[in-house]
């Protein structure tokens, strides 16, 4: 049976987050340099965005460039930025055709100007689409995001606009880059690494994690469907017991 047919369309995660890992290793396996792997990774991005829109996922967040990635060799960072600019501008018509709204989270001001401008153009050009919101995490790290949130909340408390004892989980969530999105129910990481790597630490508190050995350029539609099927076969308890969940269902 085709994996797509095994997916229960009435029980889809609203938001899926992905750590796209393994481009460098994939390229090495082909005897090519790392940037070749990133180029091939774009094909996987295209397929997964299309698959997510087709089956009815509402939010897809892709970890495209972390704060730590700035420490990679300059040639790789430059090539990645160029690839991002080229891909974003090339793919915008297709995003519009598929009803995909592009957004971005992270320290966007740290991006090279061309990349930042291209991103803003594409965000504006796709802003009215409603089928799927594609969120690119760019120059993003969770510790950076939480630090920024603490600074902003402190300013509010300092100026008397907010009382310290009024700070709730909801207040904190409202100061994160992801304030407009529901928390991801499913987080996928490719390439056999079992780490969260400073990605959505707050937002993934109750997410199901799915790890696969496939390297990102090999991760395609059927692999994405398999991850969703695995998610649908799990029991999400949110700290409750199985018995409590069963009695609630009756
Ligand atoms: C991780 O593989 C991948 C990245 C740091 C970059 C991801 C970027 C893309 C897939 C291309 C462009 C994306 C978009 C959204 C247009 P790695 O380099 O860490 O691989 P390794 O662990 O094997 O070294």
CSV table of C-alpha atoms and ligand atoms in Angstrom, one decimal:
chain,number,residue,atom,x,y,z
A,1,UNK,CA,0.0,0.0,0.0
A,2,UNK,CA,1.3,3.5,-0.9
A,3,UNK,CA,2.2,5.3,2.4
A,4,UNK,CA,0.0,8.2,1.4
A,5,UNK,CA,-3.1,6.0,1.5
A,6,UNK,CA,-2.2,5.0,5.1
A,7,UNK,CA,-2.4,8.5,6.4
A,8,UNK,CA,-5.5,9.4,8.3
A,9,UNK,CA,-6.4,12.8,6.9
A,10,UNK,CA,-8.6,13.7,9.9
A,11,UNK,CA,-5.7,13.4,12.3
A,12,UNK,CA,-2.9,15.4,10.7
A,13,UNK,CA,-0.4,17.4,12.7
A,14,UNK,CA,-1.2,21.1,12.1
A,15,UNK,CA,2.5,22.0,12.4
A,16,UNK,CA,5.6,20.0,11.4
A,17,UNK,CA,9.1,21.2,12.1
A,18,UNK,CA,12.1,19.7,10.3
A,19,UNK,CA,15.9,19.7,11.0
A,20,UNK,CA,17.2,19.1,7.5
A,21,UNK,CA,20.5,17.4,8.2
A,22,UNK,CA,23.0,15.4,6.1
A,23,UNK,CA,23.7,17.5,3.0
A,24,UNK,CA,27.4,17.5,3.6
A,25,UNK,CA,27.6,13.8,4.2
A,26,UNK,CA,25.4,13.1,1.1
A,27,UNK,CA,27.8,15.2,-1.0
A,28,UNK,CA,30.8,13.4,0.4
A,29,UNK,CA,29.3,10.0,-0.5
A,30,UNK,CA,29.0,11.3,-4.1
A,31,UNK,CA,32.6,12.5,-4.0
A,32,UNK,CA,31.4,16.1,-4.4
A,33,UNK,CA,31.9,19.1,-2.2
A,34,UNK,CA,29.5,20.1,0.5
A,35,UNK,CA,27.7,22.8,-1.4
A,36,UNK,CA,26.6,20.2,-4.0
A,37,UNK,CA,24.7,18.5,-1.2
A,38,UNK,CA,23.0,21.8,-0.3
A,39,UNK,CA,21.9,22.2,-3.9
A,40,UNK,CA,20.5,18.7,-3.9
A,41,UNK,CA,18.8,19.5,-0.6
A,42,UNK,CA,16.8,22.2,-2.3
A,43,UNK,CA,15.0,19.4,-4.4
A,44,UNK,CA,14.0,17.7,-1.1
A,45,UNK,CA,12.7,21.1,0.2
A,46,UNK,CA,10.6,21.5,-2.9
A,47,UNK,CA,9.1,18.0,-2.7
A,48,UNK,CA,8.4,18.3,1.1
A,49,UNK,CA,6.7,21.7,0.8
A,50,UNK,CA,4.6,20.4,-2.1
A,51,UNK,CA,3.7,17.2,-0.1
A,52,UNK,CA,2.8,19.2,3.0
A,53,UNK,CA,0.5,21.5,1.0
A,54,UNK,CA,-1.1,18.6,-0.8
A,55,UNK,CA,-2.1,16.6,2.3
A,56,UNK,CA,-3.3,19.6,4.3
A,57,UNK,CA,-0.5,20.5,6.8
A,58,UNK,CA,-1.1,24.1,7.8
A,59,UNK,CA,2.4,25.0,9.1
A,60,UNK,CA,5.9,23.7,8.1
A,61,UNK,CA,9.0,25.1,9.7
A,62,UNK,CA,12.4,24.3,8.2
A,63,UNK,CA,15.7,24.8,10.0
A,64,UNK,CA,17.6,26.2,7.0
A,65,UNK,CA,20.4,28.1,8.8
A,66,UNK,CA,21.2,28.1,12.5
A,67,UNK,CA,23.1,30.8,14.5
A,68,UNK,CA,25.9,28.3,14.9
A,69,UNK,CA,26.1,27.8,11.1
A,70,UNK,CA,27.8,31.2,10.8
A,71,UNK,CA,30.9,29.4,12.2
A,72,UNK,CA,31.2,27.2,9.1
A,73,UNK,CA,34.0,28.0,6.5
A,74,UNK,CA,33.3,31.4,4.8
A,75,UNK,CA,33.0,29.8,1.3
A,76,UNK,CA,30.2,27.4,2.6
A,77,UNK,CA,28.3,30.3,4.3
A,78,UNK,CA,28.6,32.5,1.2
A,79,UNK,CA,27.5,29.6,-1.0
A,80,UNK,CA,24.5,28.8,1.3
A,81,UNK,CA,23.4,32.4,1.3
A,82,UNK,CA,23.6,32.6,-2.5
A,83,UNK,CA,21.7,29.4,-2.7
A,84,UNK,CA,19.0,30.7,-0.4
A,85,UNK,CA,18.6,34.0,-2.4
A,86,UNK,CA,18.5,32.1,-5.7
A,87,UNK,CA,16.0,29.5,-4.4
A,88,UNK,CA,13.7,31.9,-2.7
A,89,UNK,CA,13.4,34.1,-5.8
A,90,UNK,CA,13.1,31.2,-8.2
A,91,UNK,CA,10.5,29.4,-6.2
A,92,UNK,CA,8.2,32.3,-5.4
A,93,UNK,CA,5.9,31.8,-8.4
A,94,UNK,CA,5.6,28.1,-7.5
A,95,UNK,CA,4.8,29.0,-3.9
A,96,UNK,CA,2.0,31.3,-5.1
A,97,UNK,CA,0.7,28.6,-7.4
A,98,UNK,CA,0.6,26.1,-4.5
A,99,UNK,CA,-1.0,28.6,-2.1
A,100,UNK,CA,2.0,28.7,0.2
A,101,UNK,CA,2.7,31.7,2.4
A,102,UNK,CA,6.4,32.2,3.1
A,103,UNK,CA,7.5,33.5,6.5
A,104,UNK,CA,10.8,33.6,8.4
A,105,UNK,CA,12.0,33.4,12.0
A,106,UNK,CA,15.4,34.2,13.4
A,107,UNK,CA,17.9,37.1,13.6
A,108,UNK,CA,17.0,38.2,10.1
A,109,UNK,CA,18.9,41.4,10.3
A,110,UNK,CA,22.1,39.4,10.5
A,111,UNK,CA,21.5,38.1,7.0
A,112,UNK,CA,23.4,39.6,4.0
A,113,UNK,CA,21.4,42.4,2.5
A,114,UNK,CA,20.6,40.6,-0.7
A,115,UNK,CA,19.3,37.6,1.1
A,116,UNK,CA,17.2,39.8,3.5
A,117,UNK,CA,15.7,41.8,0.6
A,118,UNK,CA,14.9,38.7,-1.4
A,119,UNK,CA,13.3,37.1,1.6
A,120,UNK,CA,11.2,40.2,2.3
A,121,UNK,CA,10.1,40.4,-1.3
A,122,UNK,CA,9.0,36.8,-1.3
A,123,UNK,CA,7.2,37.2,2.0
A,124,UNK,CA,5.3,40.2,0.6
A,125,UNK,CA,4.5,38.4,-2.7
A,126,UNK,CA,3.0,35.4,-0.9
A,127,UNK,CA,1.4,37.1,2.1
A,128,UNK,CA,-2.2,36.4,1.0
A,129,UNK,CA,-1.8,32.7,0.5
A,130,UNK,CA,-3.6,30.5,3.0
A,131,UNK,CA,-3.1,26.8,2.2
A,132,UNK,CA,0.2,26.3,3.9
A,133,UNK,CA,2.5,28.6,5.9
A,134,UNK,CA,6.1,27.8,5.2
A,135,UNK,CA,8.4,29.2,8.0
A,136,UNK,CA,12.1,29.3,7.3
A,137,UNK,CA,14.3,29.4,10.4
A,138,UNK,CA,17.2,31.5,9.3
A,139,UNK,CA,20.1,32.6,11.5
A,140,UNK,CA,17.8,31.1,14.2
A,141,UNK,CA,18.6,29.5,17.5
A,142,UNK,CA,16.3,28.9,20.4
A,143,UNK,CA,18.7,30.3,23.0
A,144,UNK,CA,18.9,33.5,21.0
A,145,UNK,CA,15.1,33.7,20.7
A,146,UNK,CA,14.6,33.1,24.4
A,147,UNK,CA,17.2,35.6,25.3
A,148,UNK,CA,15.5,38.3,23.1
A,149,UNK,CA,12.2,37.4,24.7
A,150,UNK,CA,13.6,37.8,28.2
A,151,UNK,CA,15.0,41.2,27.2
A,152,UNK,CA,11.7,42.4,25.8
A,153,UNK,CA,9.7,41.2,28.8
A,154,UNK,CA,12.2,42.8,31.2
A,155,UNK,CA,11.7,46.1,29.4
A,156,UNK,CA,8.0,45.9,29.9
A,157,UNK,CA,8.4,45.1,33.6
A,158,UNK,CA,10.9,47.9,33.9
A,159,UNK,CA,8.6,50.5,32.4
A,160,UNK,CA,5.7,49.3,34.5
A,161,UNK,CA,3.6,48.0,31.6
A,162,UNK,CA,3.7,44.5,32.9
A,163,UNK,CA,3.9,43.1,36.5
A,164,UNK,CA,6.5,40.4,37.1
A,165,UNK,CA,3.8,38.2,38.9
A,166,UNK,CA,1.6,38.5,35.8
A,167,UNK,CA,4.1,36.7,33.6
A,168,UNK,CA,2.6,33.4,32.4
A,169,UNK,CA,3.6,30.7,29.9
A,170,UNK,CA,1.4,32.5,27.5
A,171,UNK,CA,3.2,35.8,28.0
A,172,UNK,CA,6.5,34.1,27.1
A,173,UNK,CA,5.0,32.4,24.1
A,174,UNK,CA,3.8,35.8,22.9
A,175,UNK,CA,7.4,37.1,22.9
A,176,UNK,CA,8.8,34.3,20.7
A,177,UNK,CA,9.2,34.6,16.9
A,178,UNK,CA,6.6,31.8,16.6
A,179,UNK,CA,3.9,33.7,18.4
A,180,UNK,CA,1.5,33.5,15.4
A,181,UNK,CA,1.9,29.7,15.0
A,182,UNK,CA,0.6,26.7,17.0
A,183,UNK,CA,3.4,24.6,18.5
A,184,UNK,CA,4.6,21.8,16.2
A,185,UNK,CA,3.1,18.4,17.1
A,186,UNK,CA,5.9,16.6,15.1
A,187,UNK,CA,9.6,17.3,14.7
A,188,UNK,CA,11.5,15.3,12.1
A,189,UNK,CA,15.3,15.1,11.9
A,190,UNK,CA,17.2,13.4,9.1
A,191,UNK,CA,20.7,11.9,8.9
A,192,UNK,CA,20.7,9.7,12.0
A,193,UNK,CA,21.5,12.4,14.5
A,194,UNK,CA,19.3,12.4,17.7
A,195,UNK,CA,19.7,16.0,18.8
A,196,UNK,CA,17.5,19.1,18.9
A,197,UNK,CA,20.4,21.5,18.1
A,198,UNK,CA,19.0,24.7,19.6
A,199,UNK,CA,15.8,24.4,17.6
A,200,UNK,CA,12.4,25.5,19.0
A,201,UNK,CA,13.3,24.4,22.5
A,202,UNK,CA,10.2,25.9,24.1
A,203,UNK,CA,7.8,25.1,21.2
A,204,UNK,CA,8.7,21.4,21.0
A,205,UNK,CA,7.9,20.7,24.7
A,206,UNK,CA,5.1,18.2,23.8
A,207,UNK,CA,6.1,17.3,20.2
A,208,UNK,CA,6.7,13.8,18.9
A,209,UNK,CA,10.2,13.3,17.6
A,210,UNK,CA,10.8,11.3,14.4
A,211,UNK,CA,14.4,10.4,13.5
A,212,UNK,CA,15.5,8.8,10.3
A,213,UNK,CA,18.9,7.7,9.0
A,214,UNK,CA,18.1,9.1,5.5
A,215,UNK,CA,20.3,12.1,4.6
A,216,UNK,CA,18.3,15.2,3.7
A,217,UNK,CA,18.8,15.1,-0.1
A,218,UNK,CA,17.4,11.5,0.0
A,219,UNK,CA,14.4,12.5,2.1
A,220,UNK,CA,11.4,12.7,-0.2
A,221,UNK,CA,7.6,12.6,-0.2
A,222,UNK,CA,7.2,8.9,0.9
A,223,UNK,CA,9.7,9.5,3.7
A,224,UNK,CA,7.6,12.5,4.8
A,225,UNK,CA,4.4,10.4,4.7
A,226,UNK,CA,6.1,7.6,6.8
A,227,UNK,CA,7.0,10.2,9.5
A,228,UNK,CA,3.3,11.3,9.6
A,229,UNK,CA,2.1,7.7,9.8
A,230,UNK,CA,4.6,7.1,12.7
A,231,UNK,CA,3.2,10.2,14.5
A,232,UNK,CA,-0.4,8.9,14.0
A,233,UNK,CA,0.5,5.6,15.6
A,234,UNK,CA,1.7,7.2,18.8
A,235,UNK,CA,-0.4,7.9,21.9
A,236,UNK,CA,0.1,11.6,22.9
A,237,UNK,CA,-0.6,11.7,26.6
A,238,UNK,CA,0.5,15.2,27.7
A,239,UNK,CA,1.4,13.9,31.1
A,240,UNK,CA,-1.9,11.9,31.6
A,241,UNK,CA,-2.3,8.1,31.8
A,242,UNK,CA,-3.5,5.9,29.0
A,243,UNK,CA,-6.6,5.1,31.1
A,244,UNK,CA,-7.5,8.8,31.5
A,245,UNK,CA,-7.2,9.3,27.7
A,246,UNK,CA,-9.4,6.2,27.0
A,247,UNK,CA,-12.1,7.4,29.4
A,248,UNK,CA,-12.1,10.8,27.8
A,249,UNK,CA,-12.6,9.3,24.4
A,250,UNK,CA,-15.7,7.3,25.5
B,1,LIG,C1,22.4,20.5,7.1
B,1,LIG,O1,23.3,19.7,6.4
B,1,LIG,C2,21.8,21.5,6.2
B,1,LIG,C3,22.0,22.9,6.2
B,1,LIG,C4,22.8,23.5,7.3
B,1,LIG,C5,21.4,23.8,5.3
B,1,LIG,C6,20.0,23.4,4.8
B,1,LIG,C7,19.8,24.1,3.5
B,1,LIG,C8,19.2,23.6,2.4
B,1,LIG,C9,18.6,22.3,2.4
B,1,LIG,C10,19.2,24.4,1.2
B,1,LIG,C11,18.4,25.6,1.0
B,1,LIG,C12,17.1,25.6,1.8
B,1,LIG,C13,16.0,26.3,1.5
B,1,LIG,C14,14.9,26.4,2.5
B,1,LIG,C15,15.8,27.0,0.3
B,1,LIG,P1,24.8,19.7,6.9
B,1,LIG,O2,25.5,20.6,6.0
B,1,LIG,O3,24.9,20.0,8.3
B,1,LIG,O4,25.2,18.2,6.6
B,1,LIG,P2,26.3,17.3,7.4
B,1,LIG,O5,25.7,17.1,8.8
B,1,LIG,O6,26.3,16.0,6.6
B,1,LIG,O7,27.6,18.0,7.3
